[in-house]
Amino acid sequence: MRVEERFLQYVSYWTTSDENNTVNETVKIPSTDRQFELAKELEKELRNLGLQNVTLTEHCYVYALLPATPGYEEKKAVGFISHMDTSPDYSGKNIKPQVIPNYDGKDILLKGSGEYIKVSEFPSLKNLTGRTVITTDGTTLLGADDKAGIAEIMTAVEEIITSKQAHGDIWIGFTPDEEIGCGADLFDLHQFAADFAYTVDGDYEGEVAYENFNAASVHFSVKGINVHPGEAKNIMVNAALVACEIQSLLPPEETPAHTEGREGFFHLTDMQGNVSSASLSYIVRDHDKLSFETRLNKIRTLTIEMNQKYGAGTVTSTITNSYSNMIEIIDQHPYVVDIAKSAIRNVGLEPLSRPVRGGTDGARLSFMGLPCPNLGTGGYGFHGPYEHVSVEGMKTSVSIIREIVKIVSEM
């Protein structure tokens, strides 16, 4: 099956995850049972391809092994990982793909919404001129994040089998709930016995990423004192106003809208409140470990200052660490990046390594003992209606996966 056929099949499954589906304040994994529908399809397909150790767990993780070619059993075992869920930031139900052959390099009309994917907003579109581009109709996201990665891994495995390409052990893993930060939570490294691996979950097909944010989530709770406004002097504490003050004391230039590259930020994701109570939720990010800790200390100091001003117990803050910058681990295993860069050059591209302004399953897996940089998929504009991917980019990603396997088999 061609990679684009697989991709179009996989995006027909509604697999949006849900960070609000919790049990005892912990996200249930999988957070949505609908992710099992795609997982069952992938389990079936892997079995039909003849892979071994094919397993679909009760928590919706899919594992499989393509055993080494006879004589290659002592080669390093490499793994490839993608996630099945799509982002809850936008609808992932009833996706209606638009397939645009020989794309002309101009703005793309999304026929369902009447909006456009504009070259002025997505300048990388110019690089896709002449390719076959796949978008949605504008009413949903596309699901290239990360069903493009799944399609590329599955197609590479099939091509390795049919071409009788020599290889060591190849492990395949598909995870739920990556988009809500839980994809690595129950990943079984005893089941997935690779020496190192790659998540296939980036954009530009010639990318190998091994730097990401240090990340934490922060939640402020504000307890107010609500009395009649006519008798409120020196008594009332308006929780909503305290929440506004907290936000005002964070640097306005340090938000996602004003930062790039390795620059960190405080990102307000939710704010609710009235006189009696209020809450604010943030994600805090920084590539530099020291700068990251400075940001978290600012949160702690701000909490103390608010309580000194308005009374003990007025403001509480909870900091939950999410993931760390994988470069700390990858620097100890540079060959993993070198292999990927060589593979990318072998297919005629110059490798691109940019700091990821987010995180991947690979970051957490690296700290769990599995060095795991991230490869590009050929998809862009993730998490919204402007998501798009090129067929040629996906084919190139398939070739890069195969080249990685080839290089490892020759080591």
mmCIF file of C-alpha atoms in Angstrom:
data_model
loop_
_atom_site.group_PDB
_atom_site.id
_atom_site.type_symbol
_atom_site.label_atom_id
_atom_site.label_comp_id
_atom_site.label_asym_id
_atom_site.label_seq_id
_atom_site.Cartn_x
_atom_site.Cartn_y
_atom_site.Cartn_z
ATOM 1 C CA MET A 1 0.000 0.000 0.000
ATOM 2 C CA ARG A 2 1.322 3.477 -0.853
ATOM 3 C CA VAL A 3 2.087 5.860 1.978
ATOM 4 C CA GLU A 4 -0.612 8.330 0.917
ATOM 5 C CA GLU A 5 -3.232 5.559 0.816
ATOM 6 C CA ARG A 6 -2.346 4.544 4.345
ATOM 7 C CA PHE A 7 -2.407 8.141 5.494
ATOM 8 C CA LEU A 8 -5.872 8.810 4.079
ATOM 9 C CA GLN A 9 -7.117 5.611 5.697
ATOM 10 C CA TYR A 10 -5.680 6.488 9.112
ATOM 11 C CA VAL A 11 -7.039 10.051 9.211
ATOM 12 C CA SER A 12 -10.546 8.668 8.772
ATOM 13 C CA TYR A 13 -10.305 7.461 12.392
ATOM 14 C CA TRP A 14 -11.371 9.977 15.052
ATOM 15 C CA THR A 15 -8.649 9.711 17.682
ATOM 16 C CA THR A 16 -8.695 13.045 19.523
ATOM 17 C CA SER A 17 -7.346 12.744 23.075
ATOM 18 C CA ASP A 18 -8.902 14.433 26.118
ATOM 19 C CA GLU A 19 -6.813 15.852 28.956
ATOM 20 C CA ASN A 20 -9.930 16.327 31.096
ATOM 21 C CA ASN A 21 -10.754 12.617 31.277
ATOM 22 C CA THR A 22 -9.259 11.835 34.677
ATOM 23 C CA VAL A 23 -9.491 9.191 37.378
ATOM 24 C CA ASN A 24 -8.412 10.346 40.854
ATOM 25 C CA GLU A 25 -6.963 13.500 39.281
ATOM 26 C CA THR A 26 -4.778 11.447 36.900
ATOM 27 C CA VAL A 27 -5.470 11.310 33.174
ATOM 28 C CA LYS A 28 -6.990 7.983 32.142
ATOM 29 C CA ILE A 29 -4.872 6.223 29.492
ATOM 30 C CA PRO A 30 -6.096 6.093 26.854
ATOM 31 C CA SER A 31 -7.967 9.291 27.548
ATOM 32 C CA THR A 32 -10.489 8.378 24.828
ATOM 33 C CA ASP A 33 -11.571 4.857 23.938
ATOM 34 C CA ARG A 34 -11.900 5.848 20.281
ATOM 35 C CA GLN A 35 -8.115 5.618 19.990
ATOM 36 C CA PHE A 36 -8.519 1.833 20.228
ATOM 37 C CA GLU A 37 -10.221 1.759 16.822
ATOM 38 C CA LEU A 38 -7.060 2.880 15.044
ATOM 39 C CA ALA A 39 -4.910 0.769 17.361
ATOM 40 C CA LYS A 40 -6.859 -2.362 16.398
ATOM 41 C CA GLU A 41 -6.433 -1.556 12.709
ATOM 42 C CA LEU A 42 -2.677 -1.134 13.166
ATOM 43 C CA GLU A 43 -2.444 -4.354 15.191
ATOM 44 C CA LYS A 44 -4.194 -6.218 12.377
ATOM 45 C CA GLU A 45 -2.006 -4.653 9.710
ATOM 46 C CA LEU A 46 1.200 -5.478 11.568
ATOM 47 C CA ARG A 47 0.116 -9.102 11.936
ATOM 48 C CA ASN A 48 -0.750 -9.289 8.239
ATOM 49 C CA LEU A 49 2.710 -7.970 7.375
ATOM 50 C CA GLY A 50 4.165 -10.868 9.345
ATOM 51 C CA LEU A 51 5.689 -9.001 12.288
ATOM 52 C CA GLN A 52 6.201 -10.798 15.576
ATOM 53 C CA ASN A 53 5.466 -9.920 19.206
ATOM 54 C CA VAL A 54 2.509 -7.851 18.005
ATOM 55 C CA THR A 55 0.760 -6.545 21.100
ATOM 56 C CA LEU A 56 -2.115 -4.162 21.752
ATOM 57 C CA THR A 57 -2.141 -3.403 25.482
ATOM 58 C CA GLU A 58 -5.108 -2.560 27.669
ATOM 59 C CA HIS A 59 -3.841 1.033 27.703
ATOM 60 C CA CYS A 60 -3.796 1.280 23.888
ATOM 61 C CA TYR A 61 -0.075 0.926 23.195
ATOM 62 C CA VAL A 62 0.838 -1.055 20.076
ATOM 63 C CA TYR A 63 4.189 -2.869 19.889
ATOM 64 C CA ALA A 64 5.667 -5.081 17.181
ATOM 65 C CA LEU A 65 8.994 -6.579 16.131
ATOM 66 C CA LEU A 66 10.384 -7.163 12.670
ATOM 67 C CA PRO A 67 13.044 -9.755 13.575
ATOM 68 C CA ALA A 68 16.548 -9.412 12.213
ATOM 69 C CA THR A 69 17.523 -10.925 8.897
ATOM 70 C CA PRO A 70 19.453 -14.174 9.541
ATOM 71 C CA GLY A 71 23.074 -13.212 10.191
ATOM 72 C CA TYR A 72 22.151 -9.732 11.449
ATOM 73 C CA GLU A 73 20.925 -10.717 14.889
ATOM 74 C CA GLU A 74 23.885 -9.050 16.640
ATOM 75 C CA LYS A 75 23.290 -5.651 15.060
ATOM 76 C CA LYS A 76 21.861 -2.873 17.195
ATOM 77 C CA ALA A 77 18.072 -2.926 17.475
ATOM 78 C CA VAL A 78 16.459 0.296 16.246
ATOM 79 C CA GLY A 79 12.926 1.491 16.963
ATOM 80 C CA PHE A 80 10.432 3.853 15.333
ATOM 81 C CA ILE A 81 7.579 5.451 17.278
ATOM 82 C CA SER A 82 4.556 7.599 16.402
ATOM 83 C CA HIS A 83 1.397 8.569 18.244
ATOM 84 C CA MET A 84 -2.177 7.730 17.314
ATOM 85 C CA ASP A 85 -4.051 10.581 18.989
ATOM 86 C CA THR A 86 -4.706 13.993 17.485
ATOM 87 C CA SER A 87 -4.713 17.306 19.294
ATOM 88 C CA PRO A 88 -7.806 18.375 21.269
ATOM 89 C CA ASP A 89 -7.059 21.957 20.157
ATOM 90 C CA TYR A 90 -9.338 21.477 17.132
ATOM 91 C CA SER A 91 -11.917 18.996 15.902
ATOM 92 C CA GLY A 92 -10.554 15.706 14.587
ATOM 93 C CA LYS A 93 -13.909 14.157 13.741
ATOM 94 C CA ASN A 94 -15.184 13.498 10.206
ATOM 95 C CA ILE A 95 -12.053 14.723 8.466
ATOM 96 C CA LYS A 96 -12.615 15.517 4.782
ATOM 97 C CA PRO A 97 -9.232 15.615 3.055
ATOM 98 C CA GLN A 98 -8.553 17.722 -0.023
ATOM 99 C CA VAL A 99 -5.952 16.166 -2.340
ATOM 100 C CA ILE A 100 -4.311 18.765 -4.577
ATOM 101 C CA PRO A 101 -2.060 17.340 -7.327
ATOM 102 C CA ASN A 102 0.632 19.559 -8.844
ATOM 103 C CA TYR A 103 0.110 22.324 -6.279
ATOM 104 C CA ASP A 104 0.665 25.758 -7.875
ATOM 105 C CA GLY A 105 2.354 27.462 -4.922
ATOM 106 C CA LYS A 106 -0.555 29.825 -4.232
ATOM 107 C CA ASP A 107 -3.029 30.239 -1.366
ATOM 108 C CA ILE A 108 -5.157 27.107 -0.894
ATOM 109 C CA LEU A 109 -8.937 27.404 -0.556
ATOM 110 C CA LEU A 110 -10.421 25.228 2.176
ATOM 111 C CA LYS A 111 -13.782 24.472 0.606
ATOM 112 C CA GLY A 112 -15.646 23.572 3.778
ATOM 113 C CA SER A 113 -14.890 26.779 5.686
ATOM 114 C CA GLY A 114 -14.166 29.186 2.825
ATOM 115 C CA GLU A 115 -10.862 30.137 4.470
ATOM 116 C CA TYR A 116 -7.404 29.887 2.915
ATOM 117 C CA ILE A 117 -4.056 28.429 3.853
ATOM 118 C CA LYS A 118 -2.055 31.520 2.984
ATOM 119 C CA VAL A 119 1.479 31.492 1.674
ATOM 120 C CA SER A 120 2.080 34.707 3.624
ATOM 121 C CA GLU A 121 1.360 32.826 6.855
ATOM 122 C CA PHE A 122 2.915 29.490 5.836
ATOM 123 C CA PRO A 123 5.899 30.440 3.628
ATOM 124 C CA SER A 124 7.034 26.793 3.526
ATOM 125 C CA LEU A 125 4.138 26.234 1.095
ATOM 126 C CA LYS A 126 6.316 27.685 -1.666
ATOM 127 C CA ASN A 127 8.657 24.737 -1.246
ATOM 128 C CA LEU A 128 5.765 22.359 -1.989
ATOM 129 C CA THR A 129 5.094 23.788 -5.466
ATOM 130 C CA GLY A 130 4.587 20.961 -7.954
ATOM 131 C CA ARG A 131 3.898 18.388 -5.263
ATOM 132 C CA THR A 132 0.680 16.651 -4.305
ATOM 133 C CA VAL A 133 -0.555 18.444 -1.193
ATOM 134 C CA ILE A 134 -3.196 17.112 1.208
ATOM 135 C CA THR A 135 -5.239 19.497 3.386
ATOM 136 C CA THR A 136 -8.620 19.394 5.098
ATOM 137 C CA ASP A 137 -11.728 21.294 4.035
ATOM 138 C CA GLY A 138 -11.090 23.743 6.887
ATOM 139 C CA THR A 139 -13.658 22.388 9.358
ATOM 140 C CA THR A 140 -11.238 20.012 11.138
ATOM 141 C CA LEU A 141 -7.554 19.435 11.588
ATOM 142 C CA LEU A 142 -5.938 16.908 9.235
ATOM 143 C CA GLY A 143 -4.244 14.478 11.599
ATOM 144 C CA ALA A 144 -0.842 14.522 9.899
ATOM 145 C CA ASP A 145 0.354 14.982 13.477
ATOM 146 C CA ASP A 146 0.982 12.134 13.754
ATOM 147 C CA LYS A 147 -0.779 9.827 11.327
ATOM 148 C CA ALA A 148 1.724 10.847 8.676
ATOM 149 C CA GLY A 149 4.383 9.369 10.948
ATOM 150 C CA ILE A 150 2.395 6.173 11.414
ATOM 151 C CA ALA A 151 1.862 5.818 7.656
ATOM 152 C CA GLU A 152 5.557 6.373 6.992
ATOM 153 C CA ILE A 153 6.675 3.784 9.532
ATOM 154 C CA MET A 154 4.182 1.193 8.281
ATOM 155 C CA THR A 155 5.117 1.800 4.649
ATOM 156 C CA ALA A 156 8.844 1.622 5.384
ATOM 157 C CA VAL A 157 8.350 -1.691 7.188
ATOM 158 C CA GLU A 158 6.367 -3.104 4.272
ATOM 159 C CA GLU A 159 9.000 -1.964 1.765
ATOM 160 C CA ILE A 160 11.811 -3.451 3.864
ATOM 161 C CA ILE A 161 9.971 -6.774 3.894
ATOM 162 C CA THR A 162 9.020 -6.868 0.205
ATOM 163 C CA SER A 163 12.466 -5.729 -0.992
ATOM 164 C CA LYS A 164 14.195 -8.224 1.323
ATOM 165 C CA GLN A 165 16.370 -5.416 2.699
ATOM 166 C CA ALA A 166 18.836 -6.772 5.272
ATOM 167 C CA HIS A 167 18.341 -5.421 8.790
ATOM 168 C CA GLY A 168 18.776 -6.002 12.493
ATOM 169 C CA ASP A 169 15.809 -6.094 14.861
ATOM 170 C CA ILE A 170 13.336 -3.302 14.137
ATOM 171 C CA TRP A 171 10.873 -2.360 16.869
ATOM 172 C CA ILE A 172 7.652 -0.470 16.141
ATOM 173 C CA GLY A 173 5.670 1.450 18.760
ATOM 174 C CA PHE A 174 2.441 3.450 18.488
ATOM 175 C CA THR A 175 1.294 5.418 21.529
ATOM 176 C CA PRO A 176 -1.912 7.072 22.717
ATOM 177 C CA ASP A 177 -2.260 10.518 24.302
ATOM 178 C CA GLU A 178 1.000 12.146 23.178
ATOM 179 C CA GLU A 179 -0.842 15.385 22.483
ATOM 180 C CA ILE A 180 -1.804 15.722 26.144
ATOM 181 C CA GLY A 181 1.645 14.803 27.432
ATOM 182 C CA CYS A 182 0.919 11.215 28.463
ATOM 183 C CA GLY A 183 2.259 9.210 25.547
ATOM 184 C CA ALA A 184 5.323 7.937 27.380
ATOM 185 C CA ASP A 185 3.604 7.393 30.729
ATOM 186 C CA LEU A 186 3.044 3.655 30.280
ATOM 187 C CA PHE A 187 5.487 2.930 27.457
ATOM 188 C CA ASP A 188 7.040 -0.463 28.217
ATOM 189 C CA LEU A 189 10.781 -0.522 27.503
ATOM 190 C CA HIS A 190 10.903 -4.211 28.414
ATOM 191 C CA GLN A 191 8.366 -4.911 25.682
ATOM 192 C CA PHE A 192 10.044 -2.485 23.260
ATOM 193 C CA ALA A 193 13.605 -3.838 23.317
ATOM 194 C CA ALA A 194 15.350 -1.339 21.044
ATOM 195 C CA ASP A 195 18.825 0.043 21.762
ATOM 196 C CA PHE A 196 17.735 3.447 20.495
ATOM 197 C CA ALA A 197 14.779 4.820 18.571
ATOM 198 C CA TYR A 198 13.295 7.734 16.667
ATOM 199 C CA THR A 199 9.927 9.358 17.044
ATOM 200 C CA VAL A 200 8.566 10.260 13.605
ATOM 201 C CA ASP A 201 6.615 13.331 14.617
ATOM 202 C CA GLY A 202 8.172 16.515 13.175
ATOM 203 C CA ASP A 203 7.506 18.657 10.117
ATOM 204 C CA TYR A 204 10.250 19.130 7.471
ATOM 205 C CA GLU A 205 11.139 15.681 6.158
ATOM 206 C CA GLY A 206 14.882 16.369 6.463
ATOM 207 C CA GLU A 207 14.697 17.263 10.124
ATOM 208 C CA VAL A 208 16.282 15.475 13.053
ATOM 209 C CA ALA A 209 15.473 17.241 16.316
ATOM 210 C CA TYR A 210 17.194 16.524 19.602
ATOM 211 C CA GLU A 211 16.596 19.701 21.605
ATOM 212 C CA ASN A 212 13.266 20.547 23.172
ATOM 213 C CA PHE A 213 11.842 22.691 25.931
ATOM 214 C CA ASN A 214 12.086 21.990 29.605
ATOM 215 C CA ALA A 215 8.416 22.169 30.493
ATOM 216 C CA ALA A 216 6.053 22.471 33.428
ATOM 217 C CA SER A 217 2.399 23.273 33.990
ATOM 218 C CA VAL A 218 1.404 25.806 36.624
ATOM 219 C CA HIS A 219 -1.983 26.281 38.263
ATOM 220 C CA PHE A 220 -2.870 29.243 40.473
ATOM 221 C CA SER A 221 -5.914 29.115 42.745
ATOM 222 C CA VAL A 222 -7.129 32.374 44.279
ATOM 223 C CA LYS A 223 -9.475 32.509 47.268
ATOM 224 C CA GLY A 224 -11.347 35.784 47.639
ATOM 225 C CA ILE A 225 -13.421 37.425 50.356
ATOM 226 C CA ASN A 226 -16.845 38.356 49.051
ATOM 227 C CA VAL A 227 -18.931 40.906 50.954
ATOM 228 C CA HIS A 228 -21.530 43.463 49.942
ATOM 229 C CA PRO A 229 -19.732 46.084 47.791
ATOM 230 C CA GLY A 230 -21.249 48.858 49.862
ATOM 231 C CA GLU A 231 -19.434 47.571 52.936
ATOM 232 C CA ALA A 232 -16.338 46.196 51.244
ATOM 233 C CA LYS A 233 -13.652 48.706 52.188
ATOM 234 C CA ASN A 234 -10.658 47.011 53.828
ATOM 235 C CA ILE A 235 -12.534 43.692 53.772
ATOM 236 C CA MET A 236 -13.164 42.517 50.216
ATOM 237 C CA VAL A 237 -10.534 40.583 48.315
ATOM 238 C CA ASN A 238 -11.708 40.262 44.731
ATOM 239 C CA ALA A 239 -10.248 36.973 43.520
ATOM 240 C CA ALA A 240 -10.752 37.841 39.857
ATOM 241 C CA LEU A 241 -8.775 41.061 40.283
ATOM 242 C CA VAL A 242 -5.994 39.246 42.129
ATOM 243 C CA ALA A 243 -5.798 36.809 39.221
ATOM 244 C CA CYS A 244 -5.512 39.728 36.789
ATOM 245 C CA GLU A 245 -2.743 41.180 38.936
ATOM 246 C CA ILE A 246 -0.809 37.906 38.861
ATOM 247 C CA GLN A 247 -0.911 37.916 35.088
ATOM 248 C CA SER A 248 0.128 41.571 34.952
ATOM 249 C CA LEU A 249 3.251 40.826 37.006
ATOM 250 C CA LEU A 250 4.571 38.318 34.458
ATOM 251 C CA PRO A 251 6.714 39.838 31.678
ATOM 252 C CA PRO A 252 4.438 40.610 28.699
ATOM 253 C CA GLU A 253 7.245 40.103 26.198
ATOM 254 C CA GLU A 254 7.825 36.533 27.395
ATOM 255 C CA THR A 255 4.818 34.848 25.784
ATOM 256 C CA PRO A 256 4.625 32.495 22.774
ATOM 257 C CA ALA A 257 3.545 35.401 20.565
ATOM 258 C CA HIS A 258 6.797 37.260 21.249
ATOM 259 C CA THR A 259 9.429 34.523 21.414
ATOM 260 C CA GLU A 260 11.228 32.164 19.042
ATOM 261 C CA GLY A 261 14.094 29.684 18.823
ATOM 262 C CA ARG A 262 15.416 28.829 22.259
ATOM 263 C CA GLU A 263 13.575 31.676 23.993
ATOM 264 C CA GLY A 264 11.284 30.583 26.806
ATOM 265 C CA PHE A 265 7.867 31.854 27.853
ATOM 266 C CA PHE A 266 4.951 31.909 30.270
ATOM 267 C CA HIS A 267 1.800 30.893 28.384
ATOM 268 C CA LEU A 268 -1.602 31.586 29.966
ATOM 269 C CA THR A 269 -3.864 28.778 28.739
ATOM 270 C CA ASP A 270 -6.950 29.296 30.887
ATOM 271 C CA MET A 271 -8.371 31.934 33.228
ATOM 272 C CA GLN A 272 -11.626 31.813 35.193
ATOM 273 C CA GLY A 273 -12.954 33.698 38.131
ATOM 274 C CA ASN A 274 -15.342 35.843 40.115
ATOM 275 C CA VAL A 275 -15.126 37.735 43.384
ATOM 276 C CA SER A 276 -15.034 34.592 45.529
ATOM 277 C CA SER A 277 -12.578 32.450 43.574
ATOM 278 C CA ALA A 278 -10.406 32.478 40.493
ATOM 279 C CA SER A 279 -7.871 30.300 38.728
ATOM 280 C CA LEU A 280 -5.156 30.642 36.128
ATOM 281 C CA SER A 281 -3.397 27.865 34.233
ATOM 282 C CA TYR A 282 -0.046 28.266 32.505
ATOM 283 C CA ILE A 283 2.510 26.248 30.667
ATOM 284 C CA VAL A 284 6.078 27.355 31.347
ATOM 285 C CA ARG A 285 8.819 26.557 28.843
ATOM 286 C CA ASP A 286 12.543 27.197 28.372
ATOM 287 C CA HIS A 287 15.349 25.378 26.574
ATOM 288 C CA ASP A 288 17.985 26.440 29.078
ATOM 289 C CA LYS A 289 17.747 24.522 32.360
ATOM 290 C CA LEU A 290 18.894 27.431 34.513
ATOM 291 C CA SER A 291 16.486 29.881 32.855
ATOM 292 C CA PHE A 292 13.703 27.340 33.300
ATOM 293 C CA GLU A 293 14.357 27.092 37.030
ATOM 294 C CA THR A 294 14.432 30.890 37.219
ATOM 295 C CA ARG A 295 10.960 30.979 35.682
ATOM 296 C CA LEU A 296 9.612 28.471 38.186
ATOM 297 C CA ASN A 297 11.167 30.434 41.037
ATOM 298 C CA LYS A 298 9.381 33.518 39.764
ATOM 299 C CA ILE A 299 6.097 31.637 40.128
ATOM 300 C CA ARG A 300 6.987 30.662 43.700
ATOM 301 C CA THR A 301 8.058 34.196 44.602
ATOM 302 C CA LEU A 302 4.917 35.671 43.060
ATOM 303 C CA THR A 303 2.773 33.358 45.194
ATOM 304 C CA ILE A 304 4.547 34.486 48.375
ATOM 305 C CA GLU A 305 4.198 38.161 47.451
ATOM 306 C CA MET A 306 0.477 37.855 46.747
ATOM 307 C CA ASN A 307 -0.108 36.212 50.121
ATOM 308 C CA GLN A 308 1.913 38.873 51.875
ATOM 309 C CA LYS A 309 -0.225 41.520 50.204
ATOM 310 C CA TYR A 310 -3.701 39.930 50.502
ATOM 311 C CA GLY A 311 -3.372 37.503 53.392
ATOM 312 C CA ALA A 312 -2.070 33.994 53.958
ATOM 313 C CA GLY A 313 -3.855 31.346 51.904
ATOM 314 C CA THR A 314 -5.216 33.785 49.321
ATOM 315 C CA VAL A 315 -3.085 32.342 46.530
ATOM 316 C CA THR A 316 -1.809 28.808 46.091
ATOM 317 C CA SER A 317 0.250 27.582 43.148
ATOM 318 C CA THR A 318 0.963 24.067 41.939
ATOM 319 C CA ILE A 319 3.890 23.304 39.643
ATOM 320 C CA THR A 320 3.886 20.012 37.745
ATOM 321 C CA ASN A 321 6.965 19.140 35.711
ATOM 322 C CA SER A 322 6.145 17.787 32.258
ATOM 323 C CA TYR A 323 9.404 16.913 30.492
ATOM 324 C CA SER A 324 13.038 17.963 30.159
ATOM 325 C CA ASN A 325 15.346 18.884 27.292
ATOM 326 C CA MET A 326 16.476 15.626 25.700
ATOM 327 C CA ILE A 327 19.823 17.071 24.582
ATOM 328 C CA GLU A 328 21.095 16.229 28.054
ATOM 329 C CA ILE A 329 20.735 12.534 27.137
ATOM 330 C CA ILE A 330 21.399 12.701 23.393
ATOM 331 C CA ASP A 331 24.782 14.357 24.012
ATOM 332 C CA GLN A 332 25.785 11.080 25.650
ATOM 333 C CA HIS A 333 24.767 9.112 22.521
ATOM 334 C CA PRO A 334 25.801 11.310 19.555
ATOM 335 C CA TYR A 335 25.808 8.373 17.135
ATOM 336 C CA VAL A 336 21.991 8.350 17.200
ATOM 337 C CA VAL A 337 21.892 11.813 15.614
ATOM 338 C CA ASP A 338 24.821 11.036 13.305
ATOM 339 C CA ILE A 339 22.935 8.036 11.882
ATOM 340 C CA ALA A 340 19.861 10.139 11.151
ATOM 341 C CA LYS A 341 21.881 12.938 9.539
ATOM 342 C CA SER A 342 23.698 10.447 7.321
ATOM 343 C CA ALA A 343 20.380 8.904 6.282
ATOM 344 C CA ILE A 344 18.949 12.309 5.424
ATOM 345 C CA ARG A 345 22.008 13.178 3.316
ATOM 346 C CA ASN A 346 21.775 9.809 1.577
ATOM 347 C CA VAL A 347 18.321 10.718 0.226
ATOM 348 C CA GLY A 348 19.616 14.039 -1.112
ATOM 349 C CA LEU A 349 18.627 16.485 1.639
ATOM 350 C CA GLU A 350 20.658 18.606 4.019
ATOM 351 C CA PRO A 351 19.769 17.735 7.620
ATOM 352 C CA LEU A 352 18.029 20.422 9.618
ATOM 353 C CA SER A 353 18.245 20.426 13.406
ATOM 354 C CA ARG A 354 16.179 23.068 15.138
ATOM 355 C CA PRO A 355 15.279 23.428 18.802
ATOM 356 C CA VAL A 356 11.753 22.055 19.161
ATOM 357 C CA ARG A 357 9.433 24.622 20.733
ATOM 358 C CA GLY A 358 7.485 21.888 22.430
ATOM 359 C CA GLY A 359 8.115 18.311 23.443
ATOM 360 C CA THR A 360 7.835 14.817 22.057
ATOM 361 C CA ASP A 361 7.427 11.339 23.469
ATOM 362 C CA GLY A 362 11.099 10.972 22.573
ATOM 363 C CA ALA A 363 12.149 13.521 25.182
ATOM 364 C CA ARG A 364 10.654 11.525 28.029
ATOM 365 C CA LEU A 365 11.707 8.192 26.537
ATOM 366 C CA SER A 366 15.286 9.458 26.341
ATOM 367 C CA PHE A 367 15.264 10.122 30.087
ATOM 368 C CA MET A 368 13.710 6.680 30.612
ATOM 369 C CA GLY A 369 16.773 5.101 29.003
ATOM 370 C CA LEU A 370 15.894 5.002 25.287
ATOM 371 C CA PRO A 371 17.790 7.677 23.304
ATOM 372 C CA CYS A 372 15.100 8.958 20.961
ATOM 373 C CA PRO A 373 15.476 12.011 18.667
ATOM 374 C CA ASN A 374 12.614 13.164 16.465
ATOM 375 C CA LEU A 375 12.348 12.868 12.665
ATOM 376 C CA GLY A 376 10.253 14.999 10.317
ATOM 377 C CA THR A 377 7.134 13.738 8.547
ATOM 378 C CA GLY A 378 6.600 16.275 5.744
ATOM 379 C CA GLY A 379 3.596 17.821 7.504
ATOM 380 C CA TYR A 380 3.057 21.445 8.558
ATOM 381 C CA GLY A 381 0.584 23.713 10.365
ATOM 382 C CA PHE A 382 -0.292 21.153 13.018
ATOM 383 C CA HIS A 383 -3.177 21.375 15.531
ATOM 384 C CA GLY A 384 -5.610 23.349 13.410
ATOM 385 C CA PRO A 385 -7.527 23.674 10.139
ATOM 386 C CA TYR A 386 -4.435 24.834 8.214
ATOM 387 C CA GLU A 387 -2.590 21.559 8.662
ATOM 388 C CA HIS A 388 -1.156 20.145 5.443
ATOM 389 C CA VAL A 389 1.239 17.493 4.211
ATOM 390 C CA SER A 390 2.786 16.591 0.856
ATOM 391 C CA VAL A 391 2.815 13.089 -0.566
ATOM 392 C CA GLU A 392 6.380 13.569 -1.745
ATOM 393 C CA GLY A 393 7.449 14.625 1.753
ATOM 394 C CA MET A 394 5.937 11.475 3.215
ATOM 395 C CA LYS A 395 7.699 9.340 0.615
ATOM 396 C CA THR A 396 10.998 10.979 1.476
ATOM 397 C CA SER A 397 10.406 10.245 5.150
ATOM 398 C CA VAL A 398 9.834 6.594 4.250
ATOM 399 C CA SER A 399 13.181 6.583 2.451
ATOM 400 C CA ILE A 400 14.932 8.152 5.447
ATOM 401 C CA ILE A 401 13.571 5.449 7.761
ATOM 402 C CA ARG A 402 14.838 2.788 5.370
ATOM 403 C CA GLU A 403 18.242 4.476 5.160
ATOM 404 C CA ILE A 404 18.509 4.524 8.955
ATOM 405 C CA VAL A 405 17.813 0.795 9.008
ATOM 406 C CA LYS A 406 20.444 0.260 6.294
ATOM 407 C CA ILE A 407 23.101 2.277 8.131
ATOM 408 C CA VAL A 408 22.441 0.422 11.386
ATOM 409 C CA SER A 409 22.690 -2.931 9.586
ATOM 410 C CA GLU A 410 26.163 -1.958 8.321
ATOM 411 C CA MET A 411 27.516 -0.812 11.694
#
